[in-house]
PDB file of C-alpha atoms in Angstrom:
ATOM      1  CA  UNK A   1     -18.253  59.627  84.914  1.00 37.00           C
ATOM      2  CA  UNK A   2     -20.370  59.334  82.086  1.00 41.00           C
ATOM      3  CA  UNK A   3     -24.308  58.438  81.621  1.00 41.00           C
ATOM      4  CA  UNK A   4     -23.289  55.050  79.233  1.00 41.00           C
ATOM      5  CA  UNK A   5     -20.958  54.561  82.483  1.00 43.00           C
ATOM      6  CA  UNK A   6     -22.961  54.742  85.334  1.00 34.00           C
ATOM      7  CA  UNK A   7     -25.816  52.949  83.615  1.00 40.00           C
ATOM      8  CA  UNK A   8     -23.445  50.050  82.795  1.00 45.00           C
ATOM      9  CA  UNK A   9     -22.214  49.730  86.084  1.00 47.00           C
ATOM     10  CA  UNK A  10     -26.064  49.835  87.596  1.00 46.00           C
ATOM     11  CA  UNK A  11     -26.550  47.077  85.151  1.00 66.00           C
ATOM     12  CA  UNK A  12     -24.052  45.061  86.162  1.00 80.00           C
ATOM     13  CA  UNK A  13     -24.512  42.147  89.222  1.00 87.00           C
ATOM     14  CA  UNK A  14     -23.664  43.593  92.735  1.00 90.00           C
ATOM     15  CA  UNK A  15     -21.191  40.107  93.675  1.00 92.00           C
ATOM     16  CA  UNK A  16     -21.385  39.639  98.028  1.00 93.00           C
ATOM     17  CA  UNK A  17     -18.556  36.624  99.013  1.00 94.00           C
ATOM     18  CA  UNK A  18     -18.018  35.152 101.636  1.00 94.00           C
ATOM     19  CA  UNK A  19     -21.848  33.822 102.288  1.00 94.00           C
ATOM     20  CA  UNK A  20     -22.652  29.978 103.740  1.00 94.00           C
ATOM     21  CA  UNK A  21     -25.458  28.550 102.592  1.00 93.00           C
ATOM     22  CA  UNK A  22     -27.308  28.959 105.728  1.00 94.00           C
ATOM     23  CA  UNK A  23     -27.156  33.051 106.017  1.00 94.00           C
ATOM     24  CA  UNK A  24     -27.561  33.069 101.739  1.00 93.00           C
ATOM     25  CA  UNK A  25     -30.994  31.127 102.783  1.00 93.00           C
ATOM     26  CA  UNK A  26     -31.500  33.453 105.772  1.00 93.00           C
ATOM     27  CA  UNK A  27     -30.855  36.636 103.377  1.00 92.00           C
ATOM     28  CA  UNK A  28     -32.712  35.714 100.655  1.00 90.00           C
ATOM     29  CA  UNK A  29     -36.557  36.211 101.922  1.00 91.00           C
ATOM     30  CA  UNK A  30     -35.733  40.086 102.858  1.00 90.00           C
ATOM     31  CA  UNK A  31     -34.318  40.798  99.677  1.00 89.00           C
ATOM     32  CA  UNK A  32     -37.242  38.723  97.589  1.00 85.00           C
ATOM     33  CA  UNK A  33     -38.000  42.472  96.125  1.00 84.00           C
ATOM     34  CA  UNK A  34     -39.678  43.322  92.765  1.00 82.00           C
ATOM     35  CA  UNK A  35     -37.114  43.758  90.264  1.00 80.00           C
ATOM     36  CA  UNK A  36     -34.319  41.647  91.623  1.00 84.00           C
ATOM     37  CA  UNK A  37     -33.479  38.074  90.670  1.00 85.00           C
ATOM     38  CA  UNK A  38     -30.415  36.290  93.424  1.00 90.00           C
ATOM     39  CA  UNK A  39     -28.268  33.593  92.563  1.00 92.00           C
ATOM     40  CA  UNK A  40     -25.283  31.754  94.684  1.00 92.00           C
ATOM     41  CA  UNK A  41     -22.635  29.814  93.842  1.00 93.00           C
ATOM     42  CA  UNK A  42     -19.713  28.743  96.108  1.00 91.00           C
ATOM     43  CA  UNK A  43     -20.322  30.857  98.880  1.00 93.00           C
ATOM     44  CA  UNK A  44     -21.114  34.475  96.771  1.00 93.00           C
ATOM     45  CA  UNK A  45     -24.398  35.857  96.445  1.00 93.00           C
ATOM     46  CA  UNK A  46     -25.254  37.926  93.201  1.00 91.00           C
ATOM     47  CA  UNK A  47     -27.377  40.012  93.243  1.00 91.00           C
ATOM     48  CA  UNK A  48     -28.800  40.991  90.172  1.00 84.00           C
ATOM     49  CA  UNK A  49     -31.678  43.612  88.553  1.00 82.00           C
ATOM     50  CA  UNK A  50     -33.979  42.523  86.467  1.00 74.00           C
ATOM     51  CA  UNK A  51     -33.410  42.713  82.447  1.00 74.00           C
ATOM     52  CA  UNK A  52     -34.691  45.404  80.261  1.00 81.00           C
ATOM     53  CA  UNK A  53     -36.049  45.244  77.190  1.00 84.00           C
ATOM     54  CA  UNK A  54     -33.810  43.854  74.643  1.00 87.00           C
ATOM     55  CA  UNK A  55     -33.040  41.140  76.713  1.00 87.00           C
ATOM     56  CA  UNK A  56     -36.620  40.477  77.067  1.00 90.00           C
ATOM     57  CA  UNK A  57     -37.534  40.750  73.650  1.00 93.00           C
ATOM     58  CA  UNK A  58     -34.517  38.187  72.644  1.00 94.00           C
ATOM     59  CA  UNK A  59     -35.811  35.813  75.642  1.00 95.00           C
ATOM     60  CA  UNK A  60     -39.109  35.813  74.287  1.00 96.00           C
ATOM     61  CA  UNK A  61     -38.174  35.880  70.874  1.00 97.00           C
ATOM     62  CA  UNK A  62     -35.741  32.416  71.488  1.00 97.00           C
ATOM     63  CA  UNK A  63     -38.362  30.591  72.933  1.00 97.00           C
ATOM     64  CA  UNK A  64     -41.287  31.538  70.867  1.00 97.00           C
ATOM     65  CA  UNK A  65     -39.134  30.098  68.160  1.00 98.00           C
ATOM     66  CA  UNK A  66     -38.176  26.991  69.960  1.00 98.00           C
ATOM     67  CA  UNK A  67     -41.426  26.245  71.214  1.00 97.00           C
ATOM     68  CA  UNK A  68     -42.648  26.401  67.161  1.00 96.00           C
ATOM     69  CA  UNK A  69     -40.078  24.075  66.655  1.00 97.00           C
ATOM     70  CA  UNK A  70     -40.928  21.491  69.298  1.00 97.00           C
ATOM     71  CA  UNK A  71     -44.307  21.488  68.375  1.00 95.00           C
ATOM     72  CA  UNK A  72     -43.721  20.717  64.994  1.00 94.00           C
ATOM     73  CA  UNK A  73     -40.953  18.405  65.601  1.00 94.00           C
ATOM     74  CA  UNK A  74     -43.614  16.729  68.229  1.00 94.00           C
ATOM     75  CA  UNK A  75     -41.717  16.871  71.165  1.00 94.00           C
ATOM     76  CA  UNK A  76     -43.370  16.274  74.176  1.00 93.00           C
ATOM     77  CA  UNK A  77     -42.410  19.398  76.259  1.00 95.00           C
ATOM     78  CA  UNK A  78     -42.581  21.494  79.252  1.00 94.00           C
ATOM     79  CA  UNK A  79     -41.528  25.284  79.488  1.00 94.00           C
ATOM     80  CA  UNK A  80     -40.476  25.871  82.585  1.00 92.00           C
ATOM     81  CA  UNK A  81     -39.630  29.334  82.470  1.00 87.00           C
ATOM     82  CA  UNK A  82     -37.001  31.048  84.607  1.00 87.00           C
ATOM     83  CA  UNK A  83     -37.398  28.656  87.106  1.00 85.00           C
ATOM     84  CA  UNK A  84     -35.938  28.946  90.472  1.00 87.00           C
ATOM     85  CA  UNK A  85     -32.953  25.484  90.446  1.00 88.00           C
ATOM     86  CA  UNK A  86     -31.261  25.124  93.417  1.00 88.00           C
ATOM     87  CA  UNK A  87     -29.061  22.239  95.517  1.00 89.00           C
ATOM     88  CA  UNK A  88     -27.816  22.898  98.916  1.00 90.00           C
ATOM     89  CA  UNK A  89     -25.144  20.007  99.282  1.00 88.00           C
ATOM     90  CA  UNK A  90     -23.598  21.468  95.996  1.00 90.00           C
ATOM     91  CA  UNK A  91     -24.268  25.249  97.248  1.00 90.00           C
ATOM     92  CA  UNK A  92     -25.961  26.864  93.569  1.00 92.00           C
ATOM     93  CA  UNK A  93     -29.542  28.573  93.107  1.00 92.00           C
ATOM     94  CA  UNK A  94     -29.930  30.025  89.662  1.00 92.00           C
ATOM     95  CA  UNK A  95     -32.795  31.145  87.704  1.00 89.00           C
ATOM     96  CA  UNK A  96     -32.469  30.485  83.724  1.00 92.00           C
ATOM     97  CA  UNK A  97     -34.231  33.143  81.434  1.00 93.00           C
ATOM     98  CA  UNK A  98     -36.150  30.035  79.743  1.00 95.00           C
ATOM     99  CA  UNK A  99     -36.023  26.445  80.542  1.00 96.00           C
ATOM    100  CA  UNK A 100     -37.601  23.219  78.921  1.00 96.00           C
ATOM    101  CA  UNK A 101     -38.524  20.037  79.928  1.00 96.00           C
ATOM    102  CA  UNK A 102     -38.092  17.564  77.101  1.00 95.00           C
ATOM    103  CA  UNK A 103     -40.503  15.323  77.355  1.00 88.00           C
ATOM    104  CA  UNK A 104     -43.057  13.544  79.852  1.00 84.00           C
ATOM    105  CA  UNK A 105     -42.287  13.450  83.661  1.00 82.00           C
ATOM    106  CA  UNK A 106     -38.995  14.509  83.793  1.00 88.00           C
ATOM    107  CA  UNK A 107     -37.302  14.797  87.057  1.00 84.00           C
ATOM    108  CA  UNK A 108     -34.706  17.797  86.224  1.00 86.00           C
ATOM    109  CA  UNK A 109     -34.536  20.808  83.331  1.00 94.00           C
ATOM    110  CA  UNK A 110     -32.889  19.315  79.934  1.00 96.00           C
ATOM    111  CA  UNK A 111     -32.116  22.559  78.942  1.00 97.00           C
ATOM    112  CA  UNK A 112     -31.022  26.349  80.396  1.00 96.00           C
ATOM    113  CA  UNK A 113     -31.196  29.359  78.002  1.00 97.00           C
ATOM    114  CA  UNK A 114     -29.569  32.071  79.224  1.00 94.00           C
ATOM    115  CA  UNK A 115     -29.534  36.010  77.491  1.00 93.00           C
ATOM    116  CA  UNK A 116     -26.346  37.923  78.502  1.00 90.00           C
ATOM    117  CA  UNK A 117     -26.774  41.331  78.062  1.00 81.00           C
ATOM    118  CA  UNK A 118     -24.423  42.091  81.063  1.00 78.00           C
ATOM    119  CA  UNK A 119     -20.927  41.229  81.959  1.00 75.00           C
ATOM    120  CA  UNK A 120     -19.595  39.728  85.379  1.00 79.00           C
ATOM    121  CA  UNK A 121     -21.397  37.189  88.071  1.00 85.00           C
ATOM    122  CA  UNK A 122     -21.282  34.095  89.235  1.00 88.00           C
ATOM    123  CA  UNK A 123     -19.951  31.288  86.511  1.00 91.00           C
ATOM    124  CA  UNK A 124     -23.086  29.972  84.963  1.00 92.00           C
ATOM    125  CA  UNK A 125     -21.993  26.874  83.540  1.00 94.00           C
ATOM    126  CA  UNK A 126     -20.047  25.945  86.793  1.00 95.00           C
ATOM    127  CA  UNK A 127     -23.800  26.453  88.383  1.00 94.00           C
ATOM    128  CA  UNK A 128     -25.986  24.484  85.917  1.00 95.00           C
ATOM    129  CA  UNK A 129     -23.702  21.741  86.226  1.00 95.00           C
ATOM    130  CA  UNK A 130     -23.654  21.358  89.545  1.00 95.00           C
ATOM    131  CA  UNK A 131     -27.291  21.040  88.804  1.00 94.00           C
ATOM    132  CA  UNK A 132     -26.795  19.004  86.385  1.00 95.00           C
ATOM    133  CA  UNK A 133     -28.451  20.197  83.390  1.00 96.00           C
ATOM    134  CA  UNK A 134     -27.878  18.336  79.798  1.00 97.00           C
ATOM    135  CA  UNK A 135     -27.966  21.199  77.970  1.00 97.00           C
ATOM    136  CA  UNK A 136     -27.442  25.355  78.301  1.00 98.00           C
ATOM    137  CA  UNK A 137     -27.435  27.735  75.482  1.00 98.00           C
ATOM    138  CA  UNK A 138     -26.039  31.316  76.139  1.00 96.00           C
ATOM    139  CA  UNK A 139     -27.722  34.040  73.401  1.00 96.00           C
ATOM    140  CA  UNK A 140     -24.682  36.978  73.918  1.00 94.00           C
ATOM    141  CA  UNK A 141     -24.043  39.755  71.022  1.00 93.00           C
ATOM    142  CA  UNK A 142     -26.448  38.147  68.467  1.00 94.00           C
ATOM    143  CA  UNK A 143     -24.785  34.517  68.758  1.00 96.00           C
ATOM    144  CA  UNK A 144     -26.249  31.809  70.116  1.00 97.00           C
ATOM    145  CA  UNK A 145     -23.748  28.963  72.153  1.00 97.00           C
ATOM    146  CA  UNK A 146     -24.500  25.738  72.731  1.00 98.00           C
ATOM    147  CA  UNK A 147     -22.867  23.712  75.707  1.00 98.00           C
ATOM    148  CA  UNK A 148     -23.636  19.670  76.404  1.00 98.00           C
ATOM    149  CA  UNK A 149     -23.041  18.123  79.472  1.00 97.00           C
ATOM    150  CA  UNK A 150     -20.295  15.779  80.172  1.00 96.00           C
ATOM    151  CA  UNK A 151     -18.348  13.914  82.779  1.00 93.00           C
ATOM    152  CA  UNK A 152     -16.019  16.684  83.081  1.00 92.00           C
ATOM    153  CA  UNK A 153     -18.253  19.835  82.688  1.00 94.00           C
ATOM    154  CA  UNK A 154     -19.622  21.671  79.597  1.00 96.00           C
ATOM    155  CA  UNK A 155     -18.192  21.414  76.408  1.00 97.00           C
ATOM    156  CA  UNK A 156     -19.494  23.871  73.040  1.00 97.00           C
ATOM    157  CA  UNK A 157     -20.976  22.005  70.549  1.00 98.00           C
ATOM    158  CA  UNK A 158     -22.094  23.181  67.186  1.00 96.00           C
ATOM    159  CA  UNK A 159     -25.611  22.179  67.379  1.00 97.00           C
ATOM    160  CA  UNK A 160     -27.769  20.881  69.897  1.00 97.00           C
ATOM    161  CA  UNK A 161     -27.468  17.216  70.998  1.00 97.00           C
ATOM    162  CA  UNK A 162     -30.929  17.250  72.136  1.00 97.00           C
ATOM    163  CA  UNK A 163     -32.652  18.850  69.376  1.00 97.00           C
ATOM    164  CA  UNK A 164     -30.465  17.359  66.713  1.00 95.00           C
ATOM    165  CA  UNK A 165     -32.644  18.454  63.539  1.00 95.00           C
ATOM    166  CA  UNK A 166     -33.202  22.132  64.947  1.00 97.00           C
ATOM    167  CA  UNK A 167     -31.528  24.543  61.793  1.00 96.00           C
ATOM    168  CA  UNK A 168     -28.989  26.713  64.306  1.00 97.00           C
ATOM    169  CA  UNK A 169     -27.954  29.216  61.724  1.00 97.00           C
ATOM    170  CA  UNK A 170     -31.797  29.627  60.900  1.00 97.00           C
ATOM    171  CA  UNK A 171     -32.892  29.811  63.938  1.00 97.00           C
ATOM    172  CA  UNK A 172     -30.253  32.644  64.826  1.00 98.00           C
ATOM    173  CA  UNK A 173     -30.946  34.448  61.708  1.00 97.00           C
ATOM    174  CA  UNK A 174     -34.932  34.421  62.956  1.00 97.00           C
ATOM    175  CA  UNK A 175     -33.920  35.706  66.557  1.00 97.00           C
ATOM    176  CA  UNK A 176     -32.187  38.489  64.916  1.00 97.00           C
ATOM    177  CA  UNK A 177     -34.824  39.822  63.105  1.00 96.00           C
ATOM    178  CA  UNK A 178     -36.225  42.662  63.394  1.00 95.00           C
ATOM    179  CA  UNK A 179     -39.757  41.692  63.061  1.00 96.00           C
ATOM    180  CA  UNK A 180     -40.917  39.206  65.368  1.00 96.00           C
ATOM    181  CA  UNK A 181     -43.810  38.269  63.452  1.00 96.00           C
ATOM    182  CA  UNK A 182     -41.650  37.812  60.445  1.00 97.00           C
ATOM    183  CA  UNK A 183     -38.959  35.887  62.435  1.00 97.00           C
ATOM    184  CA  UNK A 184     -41.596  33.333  63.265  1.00 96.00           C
ATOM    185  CA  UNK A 185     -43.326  33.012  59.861  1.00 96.00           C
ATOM    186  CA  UNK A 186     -39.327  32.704  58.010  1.00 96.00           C
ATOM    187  CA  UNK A 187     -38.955  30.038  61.064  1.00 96.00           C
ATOM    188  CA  UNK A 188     -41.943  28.486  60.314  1.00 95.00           C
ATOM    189  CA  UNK A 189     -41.634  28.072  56.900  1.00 94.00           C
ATOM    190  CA  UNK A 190     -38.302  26.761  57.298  1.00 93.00           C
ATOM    191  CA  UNK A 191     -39.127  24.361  60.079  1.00 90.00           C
ATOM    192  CA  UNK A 192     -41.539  22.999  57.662  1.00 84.00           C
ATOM    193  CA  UNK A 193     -38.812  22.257  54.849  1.00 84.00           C
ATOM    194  CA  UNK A 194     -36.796  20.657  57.607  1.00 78.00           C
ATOM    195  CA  UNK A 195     -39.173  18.423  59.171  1.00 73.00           C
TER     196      UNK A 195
END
């Protein structure tokens, strides 16, 4: 087996089946260990290790640009981080990478960003919409998707139904940079055509 093998395979979500909600919930406090983030969906617990740097640097990246555009789009917003969503009747907890409130006293997230650097896990979208979030982005091999909410499930749109003015190709081109004080300024200066 080689290095680029094992590493892959270390990177990749350890996936334990078979779970009910009550022993996930029983599990989950003795495995709250630096370095790990848990999820659970349907019954399967993932178990996952916490991203290195590039998909740090893209997660920050994506939201220091969307947070530039929101405030000079004047949204009313609230980052909420990779915070911890769960629902025990519909059996999901999932952590986003970034999530934003859009606007004042919201009950739920509007929208999940997630970074895939990895492959495998539990089915994202089938999670957030059990939680019932509007609107998830997925940032995967230097494209950014964009799914909205529907009675059905997820479907891709081309740009953003909640941020309907937001420039998608710049604001890919800007995440891909490779200055991140650069990407912001180009943003920026866009952002300010646009508006």
């Amino acid at each position: 087996m080689t290095a680029t093998t094992l590493e892959e395979k270390l990177d990749r979500p350890l996936l334990f089946p078979g779970l009910t909600w009550e022993q996930f919930k029983t599990l989950e406090p003795m495995l709250d260990i630096p370095g790990v983030r848990l999820s659970f969906l349907d019954g399967i617990l993932e178990i996952q290790k916490m991203p290195g740097r590039k998909h740090e640097t893209a997660k920050e990246r994506i939201g220091a640009l969307l947070e530039t555009y929101l405030l000079k789009a004047g949204f009313d917003y609230t980052p909420t981080g990779s915070l911890t969503l769960e629902n025990e009747s519909r059996l999901v907890k999932c952590e986003a990478d970034k999530s934003y409130e859009l606007g004042a006293d919201r009950e739920r997230t509007d929208l999940a960003i997630e970074v895939v650097v990895t492959s495998g896990g539990i089915d994202k979208l089938e999670a957030y919409k059990r939680l019932q979030i509007p609107e998830v982005w997925f940032w995967a091999n230097s494209r950014l998707s964009l799914y909205a909410l529907r009675q059905q499930g997820y479907e891709e749109i081309a740009s953003s139904e909640l941020l309907p003015e937001l420039d998608i190709p710049l604001f890919v081109r800007c995440v891909n940079m490779p200055s991140h004080v650069e990407a912001i300024k180009e943003f920026r200066s866009g952002c300010d055509r646009n508006l």
